[in-house]
Tab-separated table of C-alpha atoms and ligand atoms in Angstrom:
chain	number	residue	atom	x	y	z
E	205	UNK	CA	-41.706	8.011	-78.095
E	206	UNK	CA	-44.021	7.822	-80.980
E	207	UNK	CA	-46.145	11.090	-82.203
E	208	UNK	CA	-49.328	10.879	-80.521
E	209	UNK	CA	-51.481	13.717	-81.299
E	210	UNK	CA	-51.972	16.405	-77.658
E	211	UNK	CA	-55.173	15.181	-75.800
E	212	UNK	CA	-57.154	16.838	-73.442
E	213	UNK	CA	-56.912	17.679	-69.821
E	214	UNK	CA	-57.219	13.695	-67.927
E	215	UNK	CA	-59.252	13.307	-65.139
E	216	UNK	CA	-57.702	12.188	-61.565
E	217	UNK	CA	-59.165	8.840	-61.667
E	218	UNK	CA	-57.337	8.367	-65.221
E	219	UNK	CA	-54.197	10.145	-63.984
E	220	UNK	CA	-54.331	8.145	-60.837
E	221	UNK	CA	-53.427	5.341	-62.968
E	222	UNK	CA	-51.185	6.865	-65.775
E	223	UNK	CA	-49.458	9.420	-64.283
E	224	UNK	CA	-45.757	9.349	-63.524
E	225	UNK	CA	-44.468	5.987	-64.524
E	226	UNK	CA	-40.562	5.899	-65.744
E	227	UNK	CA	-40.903	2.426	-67.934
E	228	UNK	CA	-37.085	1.027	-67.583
E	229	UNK	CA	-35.467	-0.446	-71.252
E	230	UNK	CA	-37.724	-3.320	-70.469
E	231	UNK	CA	-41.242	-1.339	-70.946
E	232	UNK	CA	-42.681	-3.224	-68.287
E	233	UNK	CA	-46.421	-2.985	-67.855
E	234	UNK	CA	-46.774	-2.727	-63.873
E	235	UNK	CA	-44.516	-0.164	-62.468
E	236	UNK	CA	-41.351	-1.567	-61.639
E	237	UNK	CA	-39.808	-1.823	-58.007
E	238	UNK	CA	-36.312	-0.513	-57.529
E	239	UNK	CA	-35.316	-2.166	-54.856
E	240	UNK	CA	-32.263	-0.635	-54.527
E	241	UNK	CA	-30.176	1.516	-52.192
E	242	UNK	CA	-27.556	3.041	-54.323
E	243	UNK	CA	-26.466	3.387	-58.097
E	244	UNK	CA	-23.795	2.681	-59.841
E	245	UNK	CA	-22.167	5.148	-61.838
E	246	UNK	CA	-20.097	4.595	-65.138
E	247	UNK	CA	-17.353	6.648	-64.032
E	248	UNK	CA	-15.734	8.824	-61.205
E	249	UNK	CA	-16.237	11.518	-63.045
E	250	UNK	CA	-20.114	10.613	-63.672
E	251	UNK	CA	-19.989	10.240	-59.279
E	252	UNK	CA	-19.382	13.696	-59.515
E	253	UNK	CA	-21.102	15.322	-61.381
E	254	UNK	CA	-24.422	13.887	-60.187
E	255	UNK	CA	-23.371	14.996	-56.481
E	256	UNK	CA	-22.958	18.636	-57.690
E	257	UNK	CA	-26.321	18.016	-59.400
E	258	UNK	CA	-28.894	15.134	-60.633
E	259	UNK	CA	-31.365	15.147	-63.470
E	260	UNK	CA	-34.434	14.169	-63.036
E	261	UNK	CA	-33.841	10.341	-64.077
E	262	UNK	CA	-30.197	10.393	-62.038
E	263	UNK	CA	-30.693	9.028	-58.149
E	264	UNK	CA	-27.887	9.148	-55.822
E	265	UNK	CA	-28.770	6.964	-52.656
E	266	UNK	CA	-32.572	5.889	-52.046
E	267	UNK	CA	-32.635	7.845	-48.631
E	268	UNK	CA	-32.106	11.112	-51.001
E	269	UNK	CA	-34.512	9.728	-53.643
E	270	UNK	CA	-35.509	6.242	-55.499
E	271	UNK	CA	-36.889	5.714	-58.878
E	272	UNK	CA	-40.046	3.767	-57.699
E	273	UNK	CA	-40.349	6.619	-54.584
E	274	UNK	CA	-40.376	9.324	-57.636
E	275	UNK	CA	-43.005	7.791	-59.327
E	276	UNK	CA	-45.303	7.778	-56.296
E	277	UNK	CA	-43.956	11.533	-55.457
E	278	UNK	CA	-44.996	12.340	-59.192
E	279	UNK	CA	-48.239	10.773	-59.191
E	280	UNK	CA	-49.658	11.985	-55.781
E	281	UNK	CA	-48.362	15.177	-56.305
E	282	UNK	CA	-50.133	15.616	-59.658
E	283	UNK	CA	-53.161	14.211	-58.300
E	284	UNK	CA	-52.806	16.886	-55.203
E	285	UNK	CA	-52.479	19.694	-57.689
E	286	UNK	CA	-49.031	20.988	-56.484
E	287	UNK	CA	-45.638	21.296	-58.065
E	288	UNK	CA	-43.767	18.475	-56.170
E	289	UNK	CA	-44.070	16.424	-53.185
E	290	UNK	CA	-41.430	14.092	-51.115
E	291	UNK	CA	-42.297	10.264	-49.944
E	292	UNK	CA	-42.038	9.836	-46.062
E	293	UNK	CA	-41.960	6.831	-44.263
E	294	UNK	CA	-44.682	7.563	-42.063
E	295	UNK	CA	-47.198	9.938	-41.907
E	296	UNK	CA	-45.600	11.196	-39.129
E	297	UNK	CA	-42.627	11.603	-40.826
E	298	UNK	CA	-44.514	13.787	-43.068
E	299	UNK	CA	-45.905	15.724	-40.101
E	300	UNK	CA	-42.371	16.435	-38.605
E	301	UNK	CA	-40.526	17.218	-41.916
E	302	UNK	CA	-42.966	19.263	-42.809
E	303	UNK	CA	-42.570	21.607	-39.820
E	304	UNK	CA	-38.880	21.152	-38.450
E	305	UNK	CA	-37.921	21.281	-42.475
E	306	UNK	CA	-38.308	25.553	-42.344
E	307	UNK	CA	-39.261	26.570	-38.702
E	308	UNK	CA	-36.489	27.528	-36.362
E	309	UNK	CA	-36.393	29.516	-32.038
E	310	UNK	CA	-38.391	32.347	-31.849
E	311	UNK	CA	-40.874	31.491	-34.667
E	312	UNK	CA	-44.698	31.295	-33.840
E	313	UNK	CA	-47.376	28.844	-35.023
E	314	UNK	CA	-50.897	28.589	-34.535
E	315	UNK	CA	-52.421	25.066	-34.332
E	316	UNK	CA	-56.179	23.501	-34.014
E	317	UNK	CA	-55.998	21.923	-30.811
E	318	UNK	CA	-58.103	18.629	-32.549
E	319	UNK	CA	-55.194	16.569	-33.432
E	320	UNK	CA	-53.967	13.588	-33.641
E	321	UNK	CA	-51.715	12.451	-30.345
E	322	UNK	CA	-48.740	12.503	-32.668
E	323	UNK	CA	-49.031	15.580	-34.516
E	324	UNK	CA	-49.910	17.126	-30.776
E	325	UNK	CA	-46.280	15.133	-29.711
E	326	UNK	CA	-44.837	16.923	-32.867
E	327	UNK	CA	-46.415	20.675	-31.683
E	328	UNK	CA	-44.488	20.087	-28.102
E	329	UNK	CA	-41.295	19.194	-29.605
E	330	UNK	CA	-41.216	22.145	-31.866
E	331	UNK	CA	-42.129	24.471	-28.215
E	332	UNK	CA	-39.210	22.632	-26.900
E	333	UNK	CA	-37.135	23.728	-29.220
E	334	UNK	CA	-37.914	27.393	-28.449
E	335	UNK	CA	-41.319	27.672	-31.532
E	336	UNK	CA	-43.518	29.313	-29.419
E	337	UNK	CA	-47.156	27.034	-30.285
E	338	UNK	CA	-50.094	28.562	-29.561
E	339	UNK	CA	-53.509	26.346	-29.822
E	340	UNK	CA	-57.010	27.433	-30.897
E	341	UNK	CA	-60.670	26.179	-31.462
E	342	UNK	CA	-60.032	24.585	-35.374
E	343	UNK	CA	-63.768	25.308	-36.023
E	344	UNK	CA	-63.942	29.388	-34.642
E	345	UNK	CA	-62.431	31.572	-36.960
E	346	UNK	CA	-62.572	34.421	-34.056
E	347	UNK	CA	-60.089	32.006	-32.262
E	348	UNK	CA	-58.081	31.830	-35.985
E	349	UNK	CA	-57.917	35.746	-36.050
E	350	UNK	CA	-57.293	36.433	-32.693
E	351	UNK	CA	-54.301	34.059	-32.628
E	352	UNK	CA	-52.516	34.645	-36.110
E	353	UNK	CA	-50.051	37.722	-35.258
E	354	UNK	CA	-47.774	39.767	-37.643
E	355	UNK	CA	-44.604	37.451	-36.741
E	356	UNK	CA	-46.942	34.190	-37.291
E	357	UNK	CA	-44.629	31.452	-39.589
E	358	UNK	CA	-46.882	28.704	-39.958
E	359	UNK	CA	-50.344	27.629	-38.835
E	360	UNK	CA	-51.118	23.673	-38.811
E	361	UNK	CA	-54.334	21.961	-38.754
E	362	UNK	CA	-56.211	19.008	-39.336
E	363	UNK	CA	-58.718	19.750	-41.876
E	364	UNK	CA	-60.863	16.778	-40.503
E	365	UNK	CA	-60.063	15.912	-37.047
E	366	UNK	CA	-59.465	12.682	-35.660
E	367	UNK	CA	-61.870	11.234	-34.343
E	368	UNK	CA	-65.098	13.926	-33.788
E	369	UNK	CA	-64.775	14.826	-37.160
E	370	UNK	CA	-64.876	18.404	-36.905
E	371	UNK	CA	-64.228	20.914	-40.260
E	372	UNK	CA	-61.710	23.760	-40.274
E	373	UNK	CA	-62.434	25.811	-43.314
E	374	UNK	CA	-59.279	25.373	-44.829
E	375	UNK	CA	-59.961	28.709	-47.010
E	376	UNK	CA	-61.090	31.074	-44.206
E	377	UNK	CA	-57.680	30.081	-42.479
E	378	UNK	CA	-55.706	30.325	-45.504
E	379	UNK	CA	-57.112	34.069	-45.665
E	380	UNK	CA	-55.681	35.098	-42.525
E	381	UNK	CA	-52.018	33.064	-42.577
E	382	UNK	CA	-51.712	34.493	-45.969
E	383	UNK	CA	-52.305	38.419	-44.859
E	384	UNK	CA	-49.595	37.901	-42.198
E	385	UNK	CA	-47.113	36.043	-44.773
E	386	UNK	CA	-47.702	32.458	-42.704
E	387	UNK	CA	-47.122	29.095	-44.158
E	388	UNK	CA	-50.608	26.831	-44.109
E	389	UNK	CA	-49.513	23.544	-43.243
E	390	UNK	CA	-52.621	20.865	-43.648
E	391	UNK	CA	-52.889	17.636	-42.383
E	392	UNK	CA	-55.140	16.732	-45.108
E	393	UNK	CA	-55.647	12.674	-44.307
E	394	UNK	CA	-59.647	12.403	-42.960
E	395	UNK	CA	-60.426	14.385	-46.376
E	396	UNK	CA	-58.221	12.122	-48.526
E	397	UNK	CA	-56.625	12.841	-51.791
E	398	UNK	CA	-59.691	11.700	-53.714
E	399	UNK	CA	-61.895	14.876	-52.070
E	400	UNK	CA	-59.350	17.224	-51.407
E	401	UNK	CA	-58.954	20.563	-53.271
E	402	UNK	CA	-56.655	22.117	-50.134
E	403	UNK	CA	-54.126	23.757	-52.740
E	404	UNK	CA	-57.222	25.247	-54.397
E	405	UNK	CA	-58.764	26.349	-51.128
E	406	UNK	CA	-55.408	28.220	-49.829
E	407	UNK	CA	-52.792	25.553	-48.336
E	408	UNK	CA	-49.502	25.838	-48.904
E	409	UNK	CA	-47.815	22.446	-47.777
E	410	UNK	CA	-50.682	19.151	-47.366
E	411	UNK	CA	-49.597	16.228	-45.632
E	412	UNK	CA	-50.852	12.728	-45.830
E	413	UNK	CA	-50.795	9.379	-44.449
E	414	UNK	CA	-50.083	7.052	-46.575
E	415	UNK	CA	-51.025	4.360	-44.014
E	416	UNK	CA	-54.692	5.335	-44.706
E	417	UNK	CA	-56.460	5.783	-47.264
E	418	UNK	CA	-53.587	5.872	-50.287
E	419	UNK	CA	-52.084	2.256	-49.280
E	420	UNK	CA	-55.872	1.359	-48.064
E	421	UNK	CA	-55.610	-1.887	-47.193
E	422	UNK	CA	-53.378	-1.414	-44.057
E	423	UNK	CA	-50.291	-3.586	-45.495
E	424	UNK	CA	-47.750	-0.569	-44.528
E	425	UNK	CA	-46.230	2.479	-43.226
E	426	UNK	CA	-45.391	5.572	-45.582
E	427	UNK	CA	-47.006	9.214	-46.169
E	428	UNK	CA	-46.493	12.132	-48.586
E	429	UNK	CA	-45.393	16.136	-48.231
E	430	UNK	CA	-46.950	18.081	-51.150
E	431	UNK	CA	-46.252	21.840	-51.960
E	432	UNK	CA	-44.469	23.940	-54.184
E	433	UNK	CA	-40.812	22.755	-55.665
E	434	UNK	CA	-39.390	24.979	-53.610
E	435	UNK	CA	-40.777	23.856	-50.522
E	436	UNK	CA	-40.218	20.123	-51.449
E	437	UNK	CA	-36.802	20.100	-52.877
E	438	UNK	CA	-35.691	23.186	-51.282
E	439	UNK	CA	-36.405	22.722	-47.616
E	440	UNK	CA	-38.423	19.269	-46.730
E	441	UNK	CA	-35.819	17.412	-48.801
E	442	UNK	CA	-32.912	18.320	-46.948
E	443	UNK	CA	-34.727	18.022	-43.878
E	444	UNK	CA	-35.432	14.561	-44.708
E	445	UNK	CA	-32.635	13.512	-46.647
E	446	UNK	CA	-30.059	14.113	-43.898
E	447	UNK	CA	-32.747	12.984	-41.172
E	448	UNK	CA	-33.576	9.777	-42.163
E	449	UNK	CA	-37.392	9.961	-43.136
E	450	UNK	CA	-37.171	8.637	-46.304
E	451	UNK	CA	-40.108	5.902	-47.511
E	452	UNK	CA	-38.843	2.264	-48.471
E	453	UNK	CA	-39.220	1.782	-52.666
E	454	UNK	CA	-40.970	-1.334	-51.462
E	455	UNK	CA	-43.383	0.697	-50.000
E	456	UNK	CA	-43.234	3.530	-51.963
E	457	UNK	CA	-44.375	0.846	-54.683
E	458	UNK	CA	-47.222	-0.269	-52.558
E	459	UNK	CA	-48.319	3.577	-52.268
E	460	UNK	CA	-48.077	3.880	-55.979
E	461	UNK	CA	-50.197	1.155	-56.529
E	462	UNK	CA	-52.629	2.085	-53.710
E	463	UNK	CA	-53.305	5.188	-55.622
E	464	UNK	CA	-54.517	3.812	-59.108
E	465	UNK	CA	-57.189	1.985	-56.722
E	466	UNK	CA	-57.857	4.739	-54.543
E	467	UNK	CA	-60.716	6.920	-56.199
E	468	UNK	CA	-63.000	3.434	-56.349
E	469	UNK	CA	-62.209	2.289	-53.309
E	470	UNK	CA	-62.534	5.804	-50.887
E	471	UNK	CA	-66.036	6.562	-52.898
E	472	UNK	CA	-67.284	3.325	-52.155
E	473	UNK	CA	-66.425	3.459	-48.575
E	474	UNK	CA	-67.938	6.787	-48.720
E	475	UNK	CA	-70.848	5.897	-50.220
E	476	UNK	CA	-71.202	3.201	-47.195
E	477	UNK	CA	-70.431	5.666	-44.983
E	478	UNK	CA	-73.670	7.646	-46.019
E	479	UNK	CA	-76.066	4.153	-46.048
E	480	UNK	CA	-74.888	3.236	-42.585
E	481	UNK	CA	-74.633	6.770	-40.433
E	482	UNK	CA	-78.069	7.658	-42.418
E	483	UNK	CA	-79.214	3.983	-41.186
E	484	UNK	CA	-77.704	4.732	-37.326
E	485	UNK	CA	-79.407	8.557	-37.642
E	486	UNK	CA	-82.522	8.088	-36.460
E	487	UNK	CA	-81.562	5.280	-33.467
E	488	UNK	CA	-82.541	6.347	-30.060
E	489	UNK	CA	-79.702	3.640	-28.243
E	490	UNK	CA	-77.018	6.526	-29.538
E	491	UNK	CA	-76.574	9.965	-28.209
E	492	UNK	CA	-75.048	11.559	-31.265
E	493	UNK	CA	-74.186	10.447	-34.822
E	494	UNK	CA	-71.394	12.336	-36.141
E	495	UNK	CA	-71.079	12.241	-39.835
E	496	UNK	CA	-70.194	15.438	-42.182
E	497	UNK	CA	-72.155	14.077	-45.097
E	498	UNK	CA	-75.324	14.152	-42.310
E	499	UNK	CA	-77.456	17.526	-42.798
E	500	UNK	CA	-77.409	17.479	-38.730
E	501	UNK	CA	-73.539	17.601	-38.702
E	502	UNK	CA	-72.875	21.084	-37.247
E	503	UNK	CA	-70.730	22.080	-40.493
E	504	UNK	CA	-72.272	20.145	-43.075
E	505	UNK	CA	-72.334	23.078	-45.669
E	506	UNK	CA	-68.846	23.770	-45.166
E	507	UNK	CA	-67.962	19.812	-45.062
E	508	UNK	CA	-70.134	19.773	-48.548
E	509	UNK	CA	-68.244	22.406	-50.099
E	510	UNK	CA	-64.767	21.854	-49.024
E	511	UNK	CA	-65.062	18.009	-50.276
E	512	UNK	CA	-66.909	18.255	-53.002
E	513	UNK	CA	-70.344	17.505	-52.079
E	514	UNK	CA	-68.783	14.197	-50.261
E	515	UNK	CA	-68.819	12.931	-46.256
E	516	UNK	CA	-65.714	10.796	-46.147
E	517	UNK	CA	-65.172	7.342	-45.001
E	518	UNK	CA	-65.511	7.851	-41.323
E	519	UNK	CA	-68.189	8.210	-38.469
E	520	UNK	CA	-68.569	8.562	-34.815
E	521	UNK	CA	-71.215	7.636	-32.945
E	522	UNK	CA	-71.569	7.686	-28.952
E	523	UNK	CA	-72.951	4.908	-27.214
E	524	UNK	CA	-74.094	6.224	-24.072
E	525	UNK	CA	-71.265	4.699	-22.216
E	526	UNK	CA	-68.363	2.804	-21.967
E	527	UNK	CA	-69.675	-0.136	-21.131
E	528	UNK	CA	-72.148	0.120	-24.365
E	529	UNK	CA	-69.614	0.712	-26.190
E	530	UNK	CA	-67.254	-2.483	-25.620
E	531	UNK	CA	-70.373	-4.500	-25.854
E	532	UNK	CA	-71.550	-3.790	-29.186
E	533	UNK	CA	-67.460	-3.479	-30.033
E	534	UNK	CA	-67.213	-7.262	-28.714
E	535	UNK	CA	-70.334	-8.222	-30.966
E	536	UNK	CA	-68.973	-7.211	-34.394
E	537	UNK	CA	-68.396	-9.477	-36.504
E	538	UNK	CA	-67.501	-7.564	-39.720
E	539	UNK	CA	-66.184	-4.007	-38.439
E	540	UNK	CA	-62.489	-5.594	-37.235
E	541	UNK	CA	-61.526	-3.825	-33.453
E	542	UNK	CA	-57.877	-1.566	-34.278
E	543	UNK	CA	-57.187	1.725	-34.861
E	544	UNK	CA	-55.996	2.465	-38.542
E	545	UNK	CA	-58.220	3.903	-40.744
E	546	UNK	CA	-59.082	4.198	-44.931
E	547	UNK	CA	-58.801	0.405	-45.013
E	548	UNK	CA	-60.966	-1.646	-47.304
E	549	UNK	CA	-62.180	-3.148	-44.355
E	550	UNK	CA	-63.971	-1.582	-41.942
E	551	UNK	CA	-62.399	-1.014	-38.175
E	552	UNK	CA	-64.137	0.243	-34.951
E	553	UNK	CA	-61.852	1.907	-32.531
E	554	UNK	CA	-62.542	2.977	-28.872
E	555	UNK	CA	-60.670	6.590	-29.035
E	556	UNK	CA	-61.044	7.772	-25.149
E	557	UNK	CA	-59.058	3.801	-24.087
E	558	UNK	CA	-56.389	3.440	-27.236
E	559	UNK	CA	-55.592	6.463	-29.643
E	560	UNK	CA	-56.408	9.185	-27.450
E	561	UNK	CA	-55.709	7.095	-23.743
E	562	UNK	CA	-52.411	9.474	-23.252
E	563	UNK	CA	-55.081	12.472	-22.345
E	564	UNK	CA	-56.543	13.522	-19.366
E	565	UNK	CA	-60.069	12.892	-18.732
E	566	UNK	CA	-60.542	17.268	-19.225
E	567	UNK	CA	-58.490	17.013	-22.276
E	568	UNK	CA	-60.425	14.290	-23.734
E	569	UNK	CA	-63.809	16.060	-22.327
E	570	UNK	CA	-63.125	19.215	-24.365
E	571	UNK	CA	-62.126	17.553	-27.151
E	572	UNK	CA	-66.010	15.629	-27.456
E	573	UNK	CA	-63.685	11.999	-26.748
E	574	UNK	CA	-67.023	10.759	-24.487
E	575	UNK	CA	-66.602	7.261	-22.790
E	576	UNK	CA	-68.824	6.301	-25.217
E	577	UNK	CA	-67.558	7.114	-28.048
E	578	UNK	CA	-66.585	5.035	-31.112
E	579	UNK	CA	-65.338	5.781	-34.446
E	580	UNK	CA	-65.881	3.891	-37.474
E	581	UNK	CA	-63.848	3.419	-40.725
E	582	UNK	CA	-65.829	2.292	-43.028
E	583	UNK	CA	-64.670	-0.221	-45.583
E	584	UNK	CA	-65.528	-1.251	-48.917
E	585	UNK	CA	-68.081	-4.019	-47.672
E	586	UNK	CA	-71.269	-4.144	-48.993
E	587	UNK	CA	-73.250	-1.854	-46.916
E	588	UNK	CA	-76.354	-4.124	-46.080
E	589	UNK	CA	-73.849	-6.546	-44.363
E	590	UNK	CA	-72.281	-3.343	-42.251
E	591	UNK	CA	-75.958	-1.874	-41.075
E	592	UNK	CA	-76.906	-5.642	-40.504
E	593	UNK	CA	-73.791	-6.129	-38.332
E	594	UNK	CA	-74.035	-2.895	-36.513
E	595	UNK	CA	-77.404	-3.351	-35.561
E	596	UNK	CA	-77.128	-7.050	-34.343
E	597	UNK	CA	-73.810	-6.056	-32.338
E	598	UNK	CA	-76.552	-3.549	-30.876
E	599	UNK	CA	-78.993	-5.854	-30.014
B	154	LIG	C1	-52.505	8.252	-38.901
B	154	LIG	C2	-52.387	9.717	-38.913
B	154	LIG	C3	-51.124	10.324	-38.888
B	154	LIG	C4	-49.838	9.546	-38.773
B	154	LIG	O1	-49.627	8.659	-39.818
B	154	LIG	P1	-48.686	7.358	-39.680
B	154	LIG	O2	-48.594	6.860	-41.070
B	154	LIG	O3	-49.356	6.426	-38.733
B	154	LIG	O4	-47.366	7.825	-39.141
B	154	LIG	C5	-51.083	11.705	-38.929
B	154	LIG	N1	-52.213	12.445	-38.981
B	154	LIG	C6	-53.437	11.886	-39.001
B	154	LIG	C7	-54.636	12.756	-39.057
B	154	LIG	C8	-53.563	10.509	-38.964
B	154	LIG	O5	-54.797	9.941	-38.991
């Protein structure tokens, strides 16, 4: 290492691409992909030590730990302002681990009821395993206060839900869990890395998934636990370690290099976001035009201030009916029909027929999922051709 004088504090779209990299003896410029399982070790004696305990740059077996995997791990975590975080390889992965990983029979967690079909799949195995789950209104803090108790372990939430894009003040929540001596769990992936300040704003433990936004271009699988060291190495490691959950290096390398790209790409998606659901505002063929960086959003101040002054990448707009819906759907020629999300191109999914089908019709009614609803995910296009294409599939 040569003597470089101290410099100042980076910013995240510098660290984004600096931090974290372990060059090998070959200083390679691009970080380097270990695609490897195991390790070999220069002697028995070497095997055992590093089982009893490894340094930082000593791996084991890439389901415990990889040295492309680490890199990601260090990178996101610095970028997520917490001490350590552990590569998954799904989001849901991430979602699970980061629950089972410390709650056990008998413990109680409060949970938005605005989730993601998975996470809610997650909730109900936890309950089935004798966690009693008990579900609130994300957006009411009377519901937040009323359902946090003394015993309370661990609340969970989606700090942008999927897909009417509702706000739970992540700080206001915090605030309560934290009086009772409750773990904040947040599901942090509408927000994205890029706008998040959850660690800041009170959570303990933020999941991501990597699918989304970090990969952003929908090539693969993989998502992220953040938190303190002892959370990460002490409990979701284990968890995941002898479970199985671990992410591929391949795609841990993917991740890694998702994230140097990920500040451009998720502010210019957001700053198409704005053009087209301030574009779709004032059209009297839809009902309602969700978007938190919209002054009529029903939380926009708290949207503003927990993200920075920034709406995201995604919207929701209703189209009066099904029927309205699939036709303008079947008309686009840009927005691509699926149902990821934080890709670099833009997707339109129907929620009430694919991601959030398993529901019943009351379930879906309470949770705003009209038959005419559609959510966008707005890509990195340029935002002329996505109003343009909107408003001919329209037409
Ligand atoms: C997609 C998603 C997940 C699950 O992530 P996978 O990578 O698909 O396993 C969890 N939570 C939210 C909010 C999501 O959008």
């Amino acid at each position: 290492m040569s003597d470089k004088p101290p410099s100042p504090p980076l910013h995240p779209r510098t660290r984004a691409v600096h931090h974290g990299i372990r060059r090998s003896q070959y200083g390679e410029m691009s970080e380097a992909l270990f695609m490897t399982q195991g390790f070999a070790y220069d002697s028995a004696e070497q095997a055992e030590a590093r089982f009893i305990s490894s340094g930082p740059d000593e791996f084991i077996y890439a389901r415990y730990g990889n040295p492309t995997s680490r890199m990601f791990e260090d990178r996101i975590a610095d970028l997520e302002g917490t001490e350590d975080a552990f590569a998954t390889a799904s989001g849901m992965a991430a979602v699970n681990g980061a629950l089972m990983c410390f709650l056990k029979p008998g413990d109680h967690v409060v949970s938005s009821r605005a989730l993601f079909g998975s996470c809610l799949y997650v909730l109900d195995l936890l309950a089935r395993f004798g966690v009693e789950v008990s579900y609130v209104d994300g957006t009411e803090p009377d519901q937040w206060r009323d359902a946090i108790r003394p015993d309370t372990r661990a609340v969970f939430f989606e700090s942008m839900s999927n897909p009417t894009l509702e706000i739970v003040d992540i700080e206001s929540v915090a605030g309560l869990a934290h009086a009772v001596g409750a773990t904040v769990v947040v599901d942090n992936v509408f927000t994205t890395p890029v706008y998040s300040r959850a660690v800041a704003q009170g959570a303990d433990v933020v999941v991501y998934s990597a699918t989304k936004h970090i990969d952003g271009s929908g090539r693969c699988l993989g998502g992220v636990i953040c938190g303190t060291r002892d959370f990460v190495r002490g409990a979701a490691e284990p968890y995941l370690k002898h479970t199985g959950g671990a992410i591929s290096p391949f795609n841990a390398w993917l991740m890694l290099n998702g994230l140097g790209t990920m500040d451009l790409r998720v502010r210019a998606q957001t700053e198409n976001a704005t053009r087209l659901a301030t574009a779709l505002a004032g059209d009297a063929r839809l009902t309602r035009v969700i978007y938190p960086g919209l002054a009529s959003h029903a939380q926009h101040d708290l949207a503003m201030r927990q993200m920075g002054g920034a709406g995201g990448t995604m919207i929701a707009v209703d189209m009066g009916s099904k029927q309205a819906a699939f036709a303008a759907m079947n008309r686009m020629r840009i927005f691509q029909i699926s149902n990821n999300l934080g890709d670099a191109k833009s997707i339109v999914t129907h929620p009430a027929t694919t991601t959030h089908q398993r529901l019943s019709e009351e379930a879906r009614q309470g949770l705003g999922i009209t038959p005419g609803l559609v959510r966008l995910s707005v890509g990195i296009e340029d935002a002329d051709d996505l109003i343009a294409d909107f408003r001919q599939a329209m037409a």
